[in-house]
């Protein structure tokens, strides 16, 4: 009897365990967010919005663990080198293909930049897909606002793609099944989509920049500024002018003409104030900035040591000269990947007017004084910039102060965590000038240019002097290093000419086909369903 | 099966009860049955005809009555003598009576040991030609009457018989040699044990003796090179870091290829470095489909079964093992002397920037911080700074013993291991306890527990930075702090910058395996339930204070991370085992549930008021506070059935089927079924082989075919997942959540198992009474539905996604050959050779037989290959650098090529170097591996030597890639033969060559390592006796003695990165004492 009991007990045990296991294998995702439990409320979309800002901000991130990483030292420099601005000093492996015009379809930054753009497009497309479906909004306008932000970022990413690669596949959704048969959409068609997106964004983004939910959020005017540029890309100069004027005449912005911000009581000038840390957002009194990418030193979410290596790129290695020591006041530590060319920065004033504040000692540092207390006999004496220190050892040359970023508590800090003005009104005027010039409105173009020059205390130019090169020169004076020089020169069709004319290093090397970058090999190889054509020359 | 042999033990005594139910079998079979059910051992001579066919039916009968019945009507009689039952024929007995009456006998005394000096208990001792016999006592002592000229014969199961002629002496200590014919060896297989002779699958067992051959603190080091097809790679040689293990090559492209580890019957997901190797009795490796199929979905990478030591019946025995070691890096990278370094930098400056003459002064070449030392003539050897001679010690005390009802084994161990790199260390405490309790005739319960506490931690210096550091770099500042940037802005910092950080990395691991064996009232039916539970907690706390590089700039940086992991496995096994005449069947059924759960949390912060609180007060950090937590769970549910059939020990058949359900797969693909079949044929048992028995011990053919699965992917891959990051709004603003779909965030709802079908043919052989034995296995395995992390065009919205696609094939051959080259009572020399060759290839990737260049997967080629440009030469002055294309344009043949650049192969012959010229350079897996062991035993001494070789594996040759190594800045190899305009006939290209398209350099490595040399001595019995010990031995081992290779700039040959943690040569003194 006892034995029978045991057997029945085991049979019962078996059947109980088997029955209770019907949902044993279900998976419950708890430690990660999923789109279908995140994009379900205004708060969810707000985090999705911040996600797009984070990817956009990581545009030039080198090795940081932020939203995007190029895994290369010079993503920013790749768009400045082999133009009319600079030659390579320290020749990092990641910049050499660009500096020597030897880039190929496997060049790291060629691939990573493509990925950055499509990552941002994917993030935007994911937000868009769920925003269309969602019905749970805090405010009735939320849906349109988040859609507007997503469409802005999608257009912003395509802008980089068409500038660098020409025709690129236009995608406006996440593919549910894996596709390997993408084809290149003609550039004009992509630009048309960008215009649609930006017009929507302009219509639905907040209007009053002083009344945005978060400091750093996009407004209608950022969309209008970008629209002006994209219209220029499209050759639609009338609309480009209109969009630029919309921003200028909005009443919200003005070029800063008086000292402001954190260091307004220290020696300096207003142009230098624009680039002092904490002087970028409107909350600092800066009425010139239209869109500011947000960073914050030593703050979670504020970027890290691998963000924005422009300081390293532009500044000289003065500290390697005997008599110097690394100092925050001298801009911190430079790596001189971009050595400015003499034709524009010059030994003394370069192509700047004598009165131009953009050439003041506060904006271009030309006087360097030994600062190492360990060599008292040299201390305080001036160290001359010579051709050898400039072009051979890269240890000293006129330096752009706008990129100085020295941290006394960490002199070797690699990154720059100062907010980055992505669009500012001075550029809107220069876009206006470009639109008017293209239309043949020389006096209007000169007037737009002179607004910028007047603020800088430079002499005015006449409509008779107007050429596209004048505008491009002015963009250097005003925006060097802020704009992607490659974008500007490609848009105006002047890349080859000006590179050959001014660039002693890349000039002799640049080929006609270098106006476009190659399509990344990874894209061609993984797109097995159909042939993905490579750009000519690669 | 364990149950069956366990049970009768409780009815031991003069009349242990046995159950034997066989018809038409040999007497030998019956005797084996009795031996396996009781503690008795039979002793008999050639005069007993054990091949006589008998029929026996006995249900729980006393052994004595069974024997009486068995020998009824024969001239055989039996005598019980301790644990021994001696059989003798009447006639023999009678003839011996005459000599038995000799009066010149004397008392012979002595002691009997095994080859390691362990006393043998219960050895049967008889005087040939007489019926005088005795057995050794618990200390191995014996005493017997014998006359001069007579011969003592010793017999003991598992040992060769021993003959000793009696001379004038009265004392004979005898060392018996183990029987090398291991056919009766019992091998642990999945969910049971089997006699080796009955195996149908590819199973290799490493017993305690082989495990002890190599002195190491690490269990896996001890089996390295001992099993063909088991490839162990010590990619990181730091203390406490696990090796990577691969059985028979690689099947999967993305999913884990590591074998399943089963510890005492329960799948173990923890670190093997946690286990105290001294507590392990044996390791079995299941290689073919049939053997592994019982683990179904997890079997395709093979199985490693680890058995802990259990208690044995007998008086309590206390043992001590101690190991003391000194270790040092096997070798170092020979970097440039200060003079060469300056010359190198000058070469770079003139080639890169066109400097000449005065410009090349060291003042211009060296960075400001290097100049300080240069002027003072100070140089540093950075490898001397980070490497060290490290001392380690390990102690284990164990207690073991038991009665008929209860057996126990307990061990306590402590290890303090210092690594050869500054700050690397491991401290480990192991507590093991196993108890088996026989409760009654149908119920036996037992529990094995292990508790491990392991501490590592301490920030180790950056090895690459030490190798590449300038010899003129400043080591320390005047205030004693490590100088951060000895080469200035170079990214190669002082390797020691962070070594002052506090770090504690402690893991605590509790393993409890409990089981109950139940004999069911149906004859041959039994039930076992196993419950295994593993709980691990890992705490890592790190604080970078102001005296570290990382902590200085942020006023201290602290982080803590906690992992709480548990898994459980519950298995219910039903077994049925019956013999019907010559037919033996053994059926096993299983139902099991498994769950794993990993719960992690952590936090970090920066900016602390002072360094005093280390990582213990995170709330005091003002900036960059982060908190994290996560949960990952998997569940698995399985049913398994296995049938073994054995006909007359000649024909063997195994059928297996297993169904597994796994949570990480798509909704409709949770379950999969894995069947297998295996056949074995003991050819030597056939009657037509009868006349070969004087030279052939065994020849067995094994054939198996079956399917196994691989489910080794992370959970939640079937679902879309968002990445959560952060953004900040405004100045001094607050941190905001920022989510987005990451490039690998899209889920694939159709994910399912990866399945491998394996066909295996093997032969086991043994000749000349075990002087030559071994096995040969060949196999072909086809894997389909590979779980792959697939790269797709990023325009999809994602660039990598898990998918089931493609097919791969592995084929290979494994040979194990063992010889006893020399053997007599004093001297024995054995050699073992292992050879394994595996060829893997991709059959298809996406169903269209096309290559996947993005992922470097090529149809018909090995799974992991290097695909790159082939370097064929160096560009020289005067070469043709351009050509005219069809449009009349001048184009560069190799963009950017200058004299000194690497000349790449124009594979397609179009005159231009571009992506189309890339070729498959070679497989990342070696062509074949070989290992050889030699063991020499001479009286109390033994010597062993273990060699292993890895042949023809393609790797990146870091040293040839001067650009990536030296980066125009860093220190490089002393004997470097690089290109300069004066040295054009060089081995390597110019140091300023910027690699075209980022290509690399490769080399076909073959390296042979002397893994271990050991000399040992088992102390003389007389000495031991005086020390009141049972047994004592000492040995001296040298591990990783030397590596032979044509490339010397590598610190660990198992790692493709030259500056990995170095392989350590260690000198180990081992002491074993048994009280």
PDB file of N, CA and C in Angstrom, chain B residues 64-96:
ATOM      1  N   UNK B  64      26.148 -15.084   0.335  1.00  0.00           N
ATOM      2  CA  UNK B  64      26.640 -16.436   0.608  1.00  0.00           C
ATOM      3  C   UNK B  64      25.724 -17.498   0.001  1.00  0.00           C
ATOM      4  N   UNK B  65      24.415 -17.264   0.129  1.00  0.00           N
ATOM      5  CA  UNK B  65      23.520 -18.294  -0.408  1.00  0.00           C
ATOM      6  C   UNK B  65      23.538 -18.290  -1.927  1.00  0.00           C
ATOM      7  N   UNK B  66      23.719 -17.091  -2.499  1.00  0.00           N
ATOM      8  CA  UNK B  66      23.807 -17.030  -3.949  1.00  0.00           C
ATOM      9  C   UNK B  66      25.033 -17.799  -4.428  1.00  0.00           C
ATOM     10  N   UNK B  67      26.165 -17.566  -3.720  1.00  0.00           N
ATOM     11  CA  UNK B  67      27.403 -18.219  -4.129  1.00  0.00           C
ATOM     12  C   UNK B  67      27.300 -19.735  -3.975  1.00  0.00           C
ATOM     13  N   UNK B  68      26.675 -20.135  -2.877  1.00  0.00           N
ATOM     14  CA  UNK B  68      26.537 -21.581  -2.653  1.00  0.00           C
ATOM     15  C   UNK B  68      25.777 -22.215  -3.798  1.00  0.00           C
ATOM     16  N   UNK B  69      24.700 -21.494  -4.213  1.00  0.00           N
ATOM     17  CA  UNK B  69      23.877 -22.014  -5.288  1.00  0.00           C
ATOM     18  C   UNK B  69      24.672 -22.037  -6.591  1.00  0.00           C
ATOM     19  N   UNK B  70      25.460 -20.980  -6.755  1.00  0.00           N
ATOM     20  CA  UNK B  70      26.204 -20.805  -8.002  1.00  0.00           C
ATOM     21  C   UNK B  70      27.231 -21.923  -8.186  1.00  0.00           C
ATOM     22  N   UNK B  71      27.897 -22.294  -7.086  1.00  0.00           N
ATOM     23  CA  UNK B  71      28.977 -23.267  -7.212  1.00  0.00           C
ATOM     24  C   UNK B  71      28.547 -24.678  -6.834  1.00  0.00           C
ATOM     25  N   UNK B  72      27.248 -24.841  -6.659  1.00  0.00           N
ATOM     26  CA  UNK B  72      26.708 -26.161  -6.350  1.00  0.00           C
ATOM     27  C   UNK B  72      27.100 -27.129  -7.454  1.00  0.00           C
ATOM     28  N   UNK B  73      27.670 -28.239  -7.066  1.00  0.00           N
ATOM     29  CA  UNK B  73      28.013 -29.256  -8.046  1.00  0.00           C
ATOM     30  C   UNK B  73      29.291 -28.969  -8.803  1.00  0.00           C
ATOM     31  N   UNK B  74      30.056 -27.948  -8.391  1.00  0.00           N
ATOM     32  CA  UNK B  74      31.359 -27.716  -9.027  1.00  0.00           C
ATOM     33  C   UNK B  74      32.436 -27.966  -7.991  1.00  0.00           C
ATOM     34  N   UNK B  75      33.690 -27.894  -8.417  1.00  0.00           N
ATOM     35  CA  UNK B  75      34.780 -28.085  -7.458  1.00  0.00           C
ATOM     36  C   UNK B  75      35.259 -26.748  -6.901  1.00  0.00           C
ATOM     37  N   UNK B  76      34.433 -25.700  -7.112  1.00  0.00           N
ATOM     38  CA  UNK B  76      34.854 -24.378  -6.643  1.00  0.00           C
ATOM     39  C   UNK B  76      34.304 -24.134  -5.251  1.00  0.00           C
ATOM     40  N   UNK B  77      35.181 -23.640  -4.388  1.00  0.00           N
ATOM     41  CA  UNK B  77      34.720 -23.228  -3.070  1.00  0.00           C
ATOM     42  C   UNK B  77      35.091 -21.766  -2.871  1.00  0.00           C
ATOM     43  N   UNK B  78      34.419 -21.119  -1.943  1.00  0.00           N
ATOM     44  CA  UNK B  78      34.737 -19.700  -1.726  1.00  0.00           C
ATOM     45  C   UNK B  78      35.027 -19.448  -0.267  1.00  0.00           C
ATOM     46  N   UNK B  79      35.846 -18.443  -0.015  1.00  0.00           N
ATOM     47  CA  UNK B  79      36.177 -18.050   1.349  1.00  0.00           C
ATOM     48  C   UNK B  79      36.000 -16.541   1.475  1.00  0.00           C
ATOM     49  N   UNK B  80      35.304 -16.110   2.520  1.00  0.00           N
ATOM     50  CA  UNK B  80      35.181 -14.680   2.777  1.00  0.00           C
ATOM     51  C   UNK B  80      36.370 -14.236   3.594  1.00  0.00           C
ATOM     52  N   UNK B  81      36.999 -13.179   3.186  1.00  0.00           N
ATOM     53  CA  UNK B  81      38.201 -12.717   3.871  1.00  0.00           C
ATOM     54  C   UNK B  81      38.178 -11.208   3.827  1.00  0.00           C
ATOM     55  N   UNK B  82      37.679 -10.593   4.887  1.00  0.00           N
ATOM     56  CA  UNK B  82      37.517  -9.145   4.862  1.00  0.00           C
ATOM     57  C   UNK B  82      36.512  -8.783   3.785  1.00  0.00           C
ATOM     58  N   UNK B  83      36.937  -7.901   2.926  1.00  0.00           N
ATOM     59  CA  UNK B  83      36.080  -7.505   1.820  1.00  0.00           C
ATOM     60  C   UNK B  83      36.260  -8.417   0.618  1.00  0.00           C
ATOM     61  N   UNK B  84      37.089  -9.411   0.768  1.00  0.00           N
ATOM     62  CA  UNK B  84      37.414 -10.245  -0.376  1.00  0.00           C
ATOM     63  C   UNK B  84      36.728 -11.587  -0.299  1.00  0.00           C
ATOM     64  N   UNK B  85      36.394 -12.063  -1.488  1.00  0.00           N
ATOM     65  CA  UNK B  85      35.895 -13.434  -1.565  1.00  0.00           C
ATOM     66  C   UNK B  85      36.867 -14.183  -2.458  1.00  0.00           C
ATOM     67  N   UNK B  86      37.538 -15.112  -1.880  1.00  0.00           N
ATOM     68  CA  UNK B  86      38.512 -15.873  -2.660  1.00  0.00           C
ATOM     69  C   UNK B  86      37.852 -17.138  -3.196  1.00  0.00           C
ATOM     70  N   UNK B  87      38.064 -17.393  -4.484  1.00  0.00           N
ATOM     71  CA  UNK B  87      37.536 -18.616  -5.086  1.00  0.00           C
ATOM     72  C   UNK B  87      38.696 -19.567  -5.325  1.00  0.00           C
ATOM     73  N   UNK B  88      38.490 -20.812  -5.057  1.00  0.00           N
ATOM     74  CA  UNK B  88      39.541 -21.772  -5.390  1.00  0.00           C
ATOM     75  C   UNK B  88      38.921 -23.113  -5.728  1.00  0.00           C
ATOM     76  N   UNK B  89      39.657 -23.859  -6.529  1.00  0.00           N
ATOM     77  CA  UNK B  89      39.159 -25.183  -6.884  1.00  0.00           C
ATOM     78  C   UNK B  89      39.660 -26.173  -5.846  1.00  0.00           C
ATOM     79  N   UNK B  90      38.840 -27.175  -5.657  1.00  0.00           N
ATOM     80  CA  UNK B  90      39.190 -28.185  -4.656  1.00  0.00           C
ATOM     81  C   UNK B  90      40.515 -28.826  -4.963  1.00  0.00           C
ATOM     82  N   UNK B  91      40.709 -29.143  -6.248  1.00  0.00           N
ATOM     83  CA  UNK B  91      41.931 -29.840  -6.605  1.00  0.00           C
ATOM     84  C   UNK B  91      43.149 -29.004  -6.234  1.00  0.00           C
ATOM     85  N   UNK B  92      43.098 -27.748  -6.600  1.00  0.00           N
ATOM     86  CA  UNK B  92      44.201 -26.846  -6.268  1.00  0.00           C
ATOM     87  C   UNK B  92      44.426 -26.828  -4.769  1.00  0.00           C
ATOM     88  N   UNK B  93      43.267 -26.680  -4.093  1.00  0.00           N
ATOM     89  CA  UNK B  93      43.338 -26.618  -2.643  1.00  0.00           C
ATOM     90  C   UNK B  93      44.023 -27.854  -2.083  1.00  0.00           C
ATOM     91  N   UNK B  94      43.656 -28.948  -2.664  1.00  0.00           N
ATOM     92  CA  UNK B  94      44.221 -30.188  -2.130  1.00  0.00           C
ATOM     93  C   UNK B  94      45.715 -30.248  -2.359  1.00  0.00           C
ATOM     94  N   UNK B  95      46.136 -29.931  -3.569  1.00  0.00           N
ATOM     95  CA  UNK B  95      47.567 -30.032  -3.842  1.00  0.00           C
ATOM     96  C   UNK B  95      48.348 -29.085  -2.984  1.00  0.00           C
ATOM     97  N   UNK B  96      47.684 -27.991  -2.640  1.00  0.00           N
ATOM     98  CA  UNK B  96      48.452 -27.007  -1.886  1.00  0.00           C
ATOM     99  C   UNK B  96      48.607 -27.418  -0.431  1.00  0.00           C
TER     100      UNK B  96
END
